[in-house]
Coordinates of C-alpha atoms in Angstrom, one line a residue:
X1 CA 0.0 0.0 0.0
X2 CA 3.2 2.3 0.9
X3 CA 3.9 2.5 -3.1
X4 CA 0.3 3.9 -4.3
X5 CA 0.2 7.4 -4.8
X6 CA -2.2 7.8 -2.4
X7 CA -5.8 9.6 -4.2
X8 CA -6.5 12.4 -1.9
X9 CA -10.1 12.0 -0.8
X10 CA -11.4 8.1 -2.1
X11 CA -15.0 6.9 -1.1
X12 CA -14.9 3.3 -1.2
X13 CA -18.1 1.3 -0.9
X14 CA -19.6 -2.6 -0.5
X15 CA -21.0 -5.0 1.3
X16 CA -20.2 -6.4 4.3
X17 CA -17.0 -8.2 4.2
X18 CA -16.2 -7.3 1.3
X19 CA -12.4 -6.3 3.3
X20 CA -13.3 -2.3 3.4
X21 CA -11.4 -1.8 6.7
X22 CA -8.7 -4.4 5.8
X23 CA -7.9 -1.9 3.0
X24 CA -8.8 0.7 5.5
X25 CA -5.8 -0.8 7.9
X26 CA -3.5 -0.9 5.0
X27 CA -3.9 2.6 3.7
X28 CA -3.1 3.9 7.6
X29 CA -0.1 1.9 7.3
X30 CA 1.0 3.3 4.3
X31 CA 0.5 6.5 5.5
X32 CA 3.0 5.8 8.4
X33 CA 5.5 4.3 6.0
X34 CA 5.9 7.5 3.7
X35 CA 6.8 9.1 7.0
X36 CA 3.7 10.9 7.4
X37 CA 3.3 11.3 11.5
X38 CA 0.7 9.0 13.4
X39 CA -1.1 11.8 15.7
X40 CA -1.4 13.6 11.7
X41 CA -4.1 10.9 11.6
X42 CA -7.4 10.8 12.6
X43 CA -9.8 7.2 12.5
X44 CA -13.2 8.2 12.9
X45 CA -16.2 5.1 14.1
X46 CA -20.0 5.5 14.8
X47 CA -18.8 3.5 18.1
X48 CA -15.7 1.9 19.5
X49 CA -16.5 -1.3 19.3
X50 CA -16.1 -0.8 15.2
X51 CA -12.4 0.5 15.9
X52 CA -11.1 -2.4 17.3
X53 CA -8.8 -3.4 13.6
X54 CA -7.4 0.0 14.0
X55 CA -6.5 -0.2 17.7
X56 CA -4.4 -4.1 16.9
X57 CA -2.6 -2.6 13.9
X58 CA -1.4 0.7 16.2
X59 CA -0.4 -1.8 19.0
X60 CA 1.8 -4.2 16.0
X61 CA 5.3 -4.0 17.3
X62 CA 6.6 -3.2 13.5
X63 CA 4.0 0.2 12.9
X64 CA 6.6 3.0 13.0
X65 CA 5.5 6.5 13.0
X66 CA 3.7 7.5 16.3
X67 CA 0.4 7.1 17.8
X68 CA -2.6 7.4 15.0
X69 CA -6.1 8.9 17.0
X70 CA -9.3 6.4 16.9
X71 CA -12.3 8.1 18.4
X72 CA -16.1 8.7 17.6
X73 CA -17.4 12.0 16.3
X74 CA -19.0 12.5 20.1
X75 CA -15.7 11.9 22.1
X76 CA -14.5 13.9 19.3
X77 CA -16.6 16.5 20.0
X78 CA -16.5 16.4 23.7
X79 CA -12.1 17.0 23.5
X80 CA -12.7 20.0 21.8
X81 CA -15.4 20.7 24.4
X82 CA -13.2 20.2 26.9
X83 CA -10.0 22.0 25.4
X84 CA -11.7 25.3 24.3
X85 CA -14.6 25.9 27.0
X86 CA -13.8 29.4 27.6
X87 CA -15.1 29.6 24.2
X88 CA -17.9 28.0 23.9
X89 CA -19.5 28.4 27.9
X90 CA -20.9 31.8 28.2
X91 CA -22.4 31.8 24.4
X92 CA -23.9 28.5 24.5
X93 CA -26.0 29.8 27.7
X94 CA -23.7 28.2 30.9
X95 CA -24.3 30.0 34.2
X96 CA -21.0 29.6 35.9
X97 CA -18.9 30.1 32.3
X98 CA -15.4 30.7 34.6
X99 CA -15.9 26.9 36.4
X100 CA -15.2 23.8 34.3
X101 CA -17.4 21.5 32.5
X102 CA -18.9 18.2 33.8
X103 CA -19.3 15.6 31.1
X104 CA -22.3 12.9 32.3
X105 CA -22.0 9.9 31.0
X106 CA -25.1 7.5 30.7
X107 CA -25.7 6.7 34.3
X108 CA -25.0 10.2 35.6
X109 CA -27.4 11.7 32.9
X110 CA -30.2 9.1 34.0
X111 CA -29.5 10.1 37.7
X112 CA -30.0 13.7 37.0
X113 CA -33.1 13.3 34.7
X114 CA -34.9 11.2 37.5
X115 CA -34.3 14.1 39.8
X116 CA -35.9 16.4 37.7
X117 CA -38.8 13.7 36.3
X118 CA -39.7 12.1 39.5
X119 CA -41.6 14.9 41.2
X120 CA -43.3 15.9 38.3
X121 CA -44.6 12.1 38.2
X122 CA -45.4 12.1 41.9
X123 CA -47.1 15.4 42.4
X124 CA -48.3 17.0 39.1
X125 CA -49.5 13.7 37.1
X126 CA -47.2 13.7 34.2
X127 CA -47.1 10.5 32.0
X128 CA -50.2 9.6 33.7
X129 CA -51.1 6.1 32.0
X130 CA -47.9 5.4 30.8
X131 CA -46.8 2.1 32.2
X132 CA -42.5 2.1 30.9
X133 CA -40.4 1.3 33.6
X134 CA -38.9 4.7 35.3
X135 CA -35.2 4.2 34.0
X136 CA -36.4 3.2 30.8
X137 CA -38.7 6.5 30.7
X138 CA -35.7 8.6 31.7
X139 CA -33.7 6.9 29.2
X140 CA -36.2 7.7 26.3
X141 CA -36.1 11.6 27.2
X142 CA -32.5 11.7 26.8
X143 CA -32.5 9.7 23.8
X144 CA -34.5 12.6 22.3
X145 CA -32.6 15.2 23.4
X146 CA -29.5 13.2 21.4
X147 CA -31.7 12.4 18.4
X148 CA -32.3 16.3 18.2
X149 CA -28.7 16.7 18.3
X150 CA -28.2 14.3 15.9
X151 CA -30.5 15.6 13.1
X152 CA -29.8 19.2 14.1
X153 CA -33.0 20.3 15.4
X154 CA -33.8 22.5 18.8
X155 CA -34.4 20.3 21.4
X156 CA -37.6 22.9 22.0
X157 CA -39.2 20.9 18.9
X158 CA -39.0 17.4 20.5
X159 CA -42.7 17.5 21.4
X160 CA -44.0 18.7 18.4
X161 CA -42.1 16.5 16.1
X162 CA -43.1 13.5 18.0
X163 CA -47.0 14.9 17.8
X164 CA -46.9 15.5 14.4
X165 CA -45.6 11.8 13.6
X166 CA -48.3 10.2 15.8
X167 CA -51.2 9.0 13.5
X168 CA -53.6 7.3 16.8
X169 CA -55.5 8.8 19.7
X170 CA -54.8 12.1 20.5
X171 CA -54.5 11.6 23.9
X172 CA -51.4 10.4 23.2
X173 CA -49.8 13.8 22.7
X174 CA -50.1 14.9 26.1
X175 CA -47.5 12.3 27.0
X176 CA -45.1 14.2 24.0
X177 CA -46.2 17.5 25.8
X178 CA -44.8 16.1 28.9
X179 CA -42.2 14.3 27.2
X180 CA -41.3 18.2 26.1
X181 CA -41.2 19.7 29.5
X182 CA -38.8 17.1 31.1
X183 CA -36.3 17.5 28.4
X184 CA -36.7 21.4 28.7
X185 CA -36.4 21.1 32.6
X186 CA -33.7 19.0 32.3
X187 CA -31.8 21.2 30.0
X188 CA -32.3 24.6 31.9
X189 CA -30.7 22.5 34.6
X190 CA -27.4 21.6 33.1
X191 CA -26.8 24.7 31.9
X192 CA -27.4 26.0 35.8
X193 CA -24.6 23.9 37.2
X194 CA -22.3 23.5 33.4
X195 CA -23.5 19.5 33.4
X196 CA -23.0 18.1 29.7
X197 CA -25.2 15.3 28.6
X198 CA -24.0 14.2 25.2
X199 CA -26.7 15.9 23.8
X200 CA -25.2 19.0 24.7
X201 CA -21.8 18.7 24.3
X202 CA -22.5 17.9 20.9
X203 CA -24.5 20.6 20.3
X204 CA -22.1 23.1 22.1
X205 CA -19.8 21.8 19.4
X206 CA -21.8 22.1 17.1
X207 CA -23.0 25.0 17.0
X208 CA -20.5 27.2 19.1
X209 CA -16.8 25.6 18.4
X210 CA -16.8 24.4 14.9
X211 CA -17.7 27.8 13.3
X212 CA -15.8 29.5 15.1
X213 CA -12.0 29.7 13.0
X214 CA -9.7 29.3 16.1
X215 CA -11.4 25.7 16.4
X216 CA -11.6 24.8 13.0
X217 CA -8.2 25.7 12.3
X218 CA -6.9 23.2 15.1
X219 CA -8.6 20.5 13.9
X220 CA -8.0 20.8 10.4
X221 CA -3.8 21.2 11.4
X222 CA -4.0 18.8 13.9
X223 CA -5.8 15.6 11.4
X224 CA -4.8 16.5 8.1
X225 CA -5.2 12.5 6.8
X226 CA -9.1 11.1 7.9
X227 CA -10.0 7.9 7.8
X228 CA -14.2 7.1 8.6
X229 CA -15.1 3.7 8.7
X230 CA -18.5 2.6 8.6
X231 CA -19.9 5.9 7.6
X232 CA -23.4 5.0 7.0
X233 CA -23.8 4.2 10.8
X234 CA -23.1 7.5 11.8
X235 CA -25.8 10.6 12.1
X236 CA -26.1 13.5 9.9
X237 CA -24.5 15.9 12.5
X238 CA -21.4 13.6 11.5
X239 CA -21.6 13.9 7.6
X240 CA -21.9 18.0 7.9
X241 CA -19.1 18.1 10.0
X242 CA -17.6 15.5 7.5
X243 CA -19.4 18.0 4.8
X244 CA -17.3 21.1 5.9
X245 CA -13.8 19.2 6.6
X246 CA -13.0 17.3 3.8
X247 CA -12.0 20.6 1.5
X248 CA -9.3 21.4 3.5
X249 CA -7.8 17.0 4.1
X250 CA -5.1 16.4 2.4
X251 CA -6.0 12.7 2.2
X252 CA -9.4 11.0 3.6
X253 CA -10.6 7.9 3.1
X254 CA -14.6 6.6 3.1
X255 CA -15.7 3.7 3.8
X256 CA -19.6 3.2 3.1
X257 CA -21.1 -0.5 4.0
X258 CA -24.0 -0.7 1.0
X259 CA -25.7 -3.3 3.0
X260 CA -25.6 -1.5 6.1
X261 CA -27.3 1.1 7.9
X262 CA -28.7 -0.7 11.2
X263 CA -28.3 2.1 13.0
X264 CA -30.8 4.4 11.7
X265 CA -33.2 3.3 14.8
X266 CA -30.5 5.6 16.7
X267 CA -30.2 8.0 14.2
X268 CA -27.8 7.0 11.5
X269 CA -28.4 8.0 8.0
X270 CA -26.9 6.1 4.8
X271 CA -28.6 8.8 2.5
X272 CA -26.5 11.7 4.2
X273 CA -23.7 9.5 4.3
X274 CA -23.1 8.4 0.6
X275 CA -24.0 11.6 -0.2
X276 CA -20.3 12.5 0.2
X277 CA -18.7 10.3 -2.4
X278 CA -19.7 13.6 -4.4
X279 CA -16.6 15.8 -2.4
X280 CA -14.5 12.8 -3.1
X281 CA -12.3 12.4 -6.0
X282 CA -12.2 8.8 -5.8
X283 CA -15.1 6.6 -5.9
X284 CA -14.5 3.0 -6.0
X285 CA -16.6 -0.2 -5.4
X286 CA -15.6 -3.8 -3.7
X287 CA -18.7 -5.8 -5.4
X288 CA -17.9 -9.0 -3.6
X289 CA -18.3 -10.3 0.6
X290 CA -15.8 -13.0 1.4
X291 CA -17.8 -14.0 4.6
X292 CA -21.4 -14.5 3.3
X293 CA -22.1 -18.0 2.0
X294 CA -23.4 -17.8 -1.6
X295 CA -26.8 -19.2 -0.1
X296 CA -27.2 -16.2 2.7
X297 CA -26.2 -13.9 0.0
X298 CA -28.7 -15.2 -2.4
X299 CA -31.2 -15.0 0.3
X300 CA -30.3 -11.2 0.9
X301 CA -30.8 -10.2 -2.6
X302 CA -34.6 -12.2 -3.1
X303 CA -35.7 -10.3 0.1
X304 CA -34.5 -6.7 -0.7
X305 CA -35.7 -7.7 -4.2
X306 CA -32.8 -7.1 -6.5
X307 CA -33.7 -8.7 -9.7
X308 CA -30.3 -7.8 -11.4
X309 CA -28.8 -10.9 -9.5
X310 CA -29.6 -14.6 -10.2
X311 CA -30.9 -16.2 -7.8
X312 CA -30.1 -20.3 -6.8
X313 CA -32.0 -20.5 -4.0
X314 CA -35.8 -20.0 -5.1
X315 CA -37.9 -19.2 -2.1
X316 CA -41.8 -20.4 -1.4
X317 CA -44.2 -19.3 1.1
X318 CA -47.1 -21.0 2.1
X319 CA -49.8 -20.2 5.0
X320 CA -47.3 -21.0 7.5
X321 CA -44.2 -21.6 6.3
X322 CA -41.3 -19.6 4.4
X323 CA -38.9 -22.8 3.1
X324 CA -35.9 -22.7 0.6
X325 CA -36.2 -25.4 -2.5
X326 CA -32.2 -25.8 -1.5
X327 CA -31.0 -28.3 1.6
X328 CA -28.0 -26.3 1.9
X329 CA -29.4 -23.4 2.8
X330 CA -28.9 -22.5 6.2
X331 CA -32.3 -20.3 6.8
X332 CA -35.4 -21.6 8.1
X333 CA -38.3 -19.5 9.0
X334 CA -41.6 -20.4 10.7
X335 CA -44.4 -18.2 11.5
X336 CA -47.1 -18.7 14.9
X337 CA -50.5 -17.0 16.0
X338 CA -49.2 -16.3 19.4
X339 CA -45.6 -15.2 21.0
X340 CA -45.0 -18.1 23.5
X341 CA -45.6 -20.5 20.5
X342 CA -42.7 -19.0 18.9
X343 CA -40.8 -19.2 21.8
X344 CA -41.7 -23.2 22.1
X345 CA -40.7 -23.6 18.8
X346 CA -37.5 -21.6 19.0
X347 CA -36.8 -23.7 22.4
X348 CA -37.0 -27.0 20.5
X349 CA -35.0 -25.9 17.6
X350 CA -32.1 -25.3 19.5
X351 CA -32.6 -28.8 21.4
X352 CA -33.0 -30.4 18.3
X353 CA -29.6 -28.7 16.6
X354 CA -27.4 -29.6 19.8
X355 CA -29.1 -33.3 20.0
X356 CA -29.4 -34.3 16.6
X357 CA -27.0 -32.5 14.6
X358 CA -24.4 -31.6 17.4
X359 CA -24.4 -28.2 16.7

């Protein structure tokens, strides 16, 4: 990889093992062996857990060159948060702008949200009828106040957003009215005593630290070689950062799963995501998995219905079953009136596979 002459911004795209970060790993390595510094680099991940081929090739004894960065857009975000707070505090709306930050994490957020949720329960009847476990509740309200991050909405609009997507009673919008207040309460309180869910150190980034120049210019010195992997799992506050960076990189790499985009439940979005490959001058395509068995493959292309493939494994449904005219096929798929029949059936499956076929 050390002898290419290295395209400055490529978007490279396929399926699922189709060895995206393997090439990924190798065009870090060459980087490092044309004696471009490791902390020059920056890895970008929707989560950690996707950086772990990165993290084994820094630790290889025989990488020269420094340490390269790994890190999410968020922990990203929440450095630079961090490093320039005198910035950022008393525009963003902190009361105490002179005292440093307090990043929550998960379990401190929760703990703060049930302080602020739990009376309002008790006393003043909010969520009245809703039967989701407390910590799950508090969970939910912060999971809005990240989505609004995320897309890059006020967090003021939760309420209505979620009213104007519900299509069934209309009772059920006093629970998003509620839903509203907590996450207004809860927002006015971290800024009264500079607490920093990850909704709002992202947003303080956002919106505060990367326009302003002095930031900008850091970043853009500090990384100018970017590697993203799995870019289709990450949110749209991602891609416009991603959007404004990759003018000034003097190499970036893009790597886009075409089968992916699991995330979008948490607010990923593929469409915002490949929508890059137009800053790039590269665009390249690795058609072919080497870990999916030409059976699961050939089930993957008759149920997203792509009819410019052949297909070996010819697929029948009846009233009750959905069976594969092939015995190698390793799918089977049964359907049942009720829940606990499924999970009988599921039960005796698995009996059946360690018994019989010594799974």
């Amino acid at each position: 990889m050390s002898s290419l002459p290295f395209p400055s911004k490529t978007f490279l795209e396929g399926p699922s093992g189709a060895g995206k970060t393997t090439l990924a790993v190798e065009w870090m390595r060459g980087l490092l062996a044309r004696g471009i510094p490791g902390n020059d680099i920056l890895v970008l991940v929707p989560q950690k857990t996707l950086a772990q081929p990165y993290y084994d090739a820094i630790q290889d004894p025989t990488l020269a060159g420094g340490l390269v960065h790994v890190s999410t857009v968020g922990g990203l975000a929440q450095r630079m948060v961090e490093l320039f707070w005198p910035l950022a505090a008393e525009p963003a709306g902190f009361a105490a702008p002179h005292n440093p930050p307090t990043f929550l994490n998960l379990e401190t957020a929760q703990y703060h949200m049930a302080r602020i949720v739990r009376p309002l329960i008790e006393n003043e009847g909010f969520f009245e009828g809703v039967t989701l476990d407390r910590n799950r509740l508090y969970s939910q309200i912060l999971d809005n106040l990240n989505k609004a991050a995320f897309i890059r909405f006020p967090h003021t609009e939760i309420g209505a957003r979620l009213s104007a997507a519900w299509i069934g009673d209309g009772a059920q919008t006093r629970i998003y009215t509620d839903a509203q207040e907590c996450a207004n309460r809860f927002r006015a309180y971290c800024l009264a005593h500079n607490l920093l869910d990850f909704s709002l150190w992202l947003e303080t980034f956002q919106n505060y630290l990367w326009p302003d120049q002095i930031c900008r210019d850091h970043l853009i010195t500090q990384y100018p070689h970017l590697i993203f992997d799995n870019l289709e799992e990450d949110t749209p506050a991602a891609h416009d950062l991603l959007r404004d960076w990759l003018p000034d990189c003097q190499t970036a790499l893009l790597l886009y799963d075409s089968d992916a985009g699991y995330r979008r439940f948490l607010g990923a979005d593929p469409l915002t995501a490949h929508a890059l490959h137009e800053l790039c001058h590269h665009h390249l395509t690795l058609p072919d998995s080497h870990v999916i068995s030409p059976e699961m493959d050939a089930f993957r292309r008759k149920i997203t219905n792509d009819q410019s493939s052949t297909i070996n494994a010819q697929l029948t449904i009846d009233h009750s079953q959905f069976t594969i005219d092939n015995s190698s096929f390793p799918i089977h798929y049964s359907s049942f009136r009720f829940y606990p029949q499924l999970l009988d059936w599921l039960a005796a499956e698995i009996q059946r596979l360690i018994h019989e076929e010594g799974t």
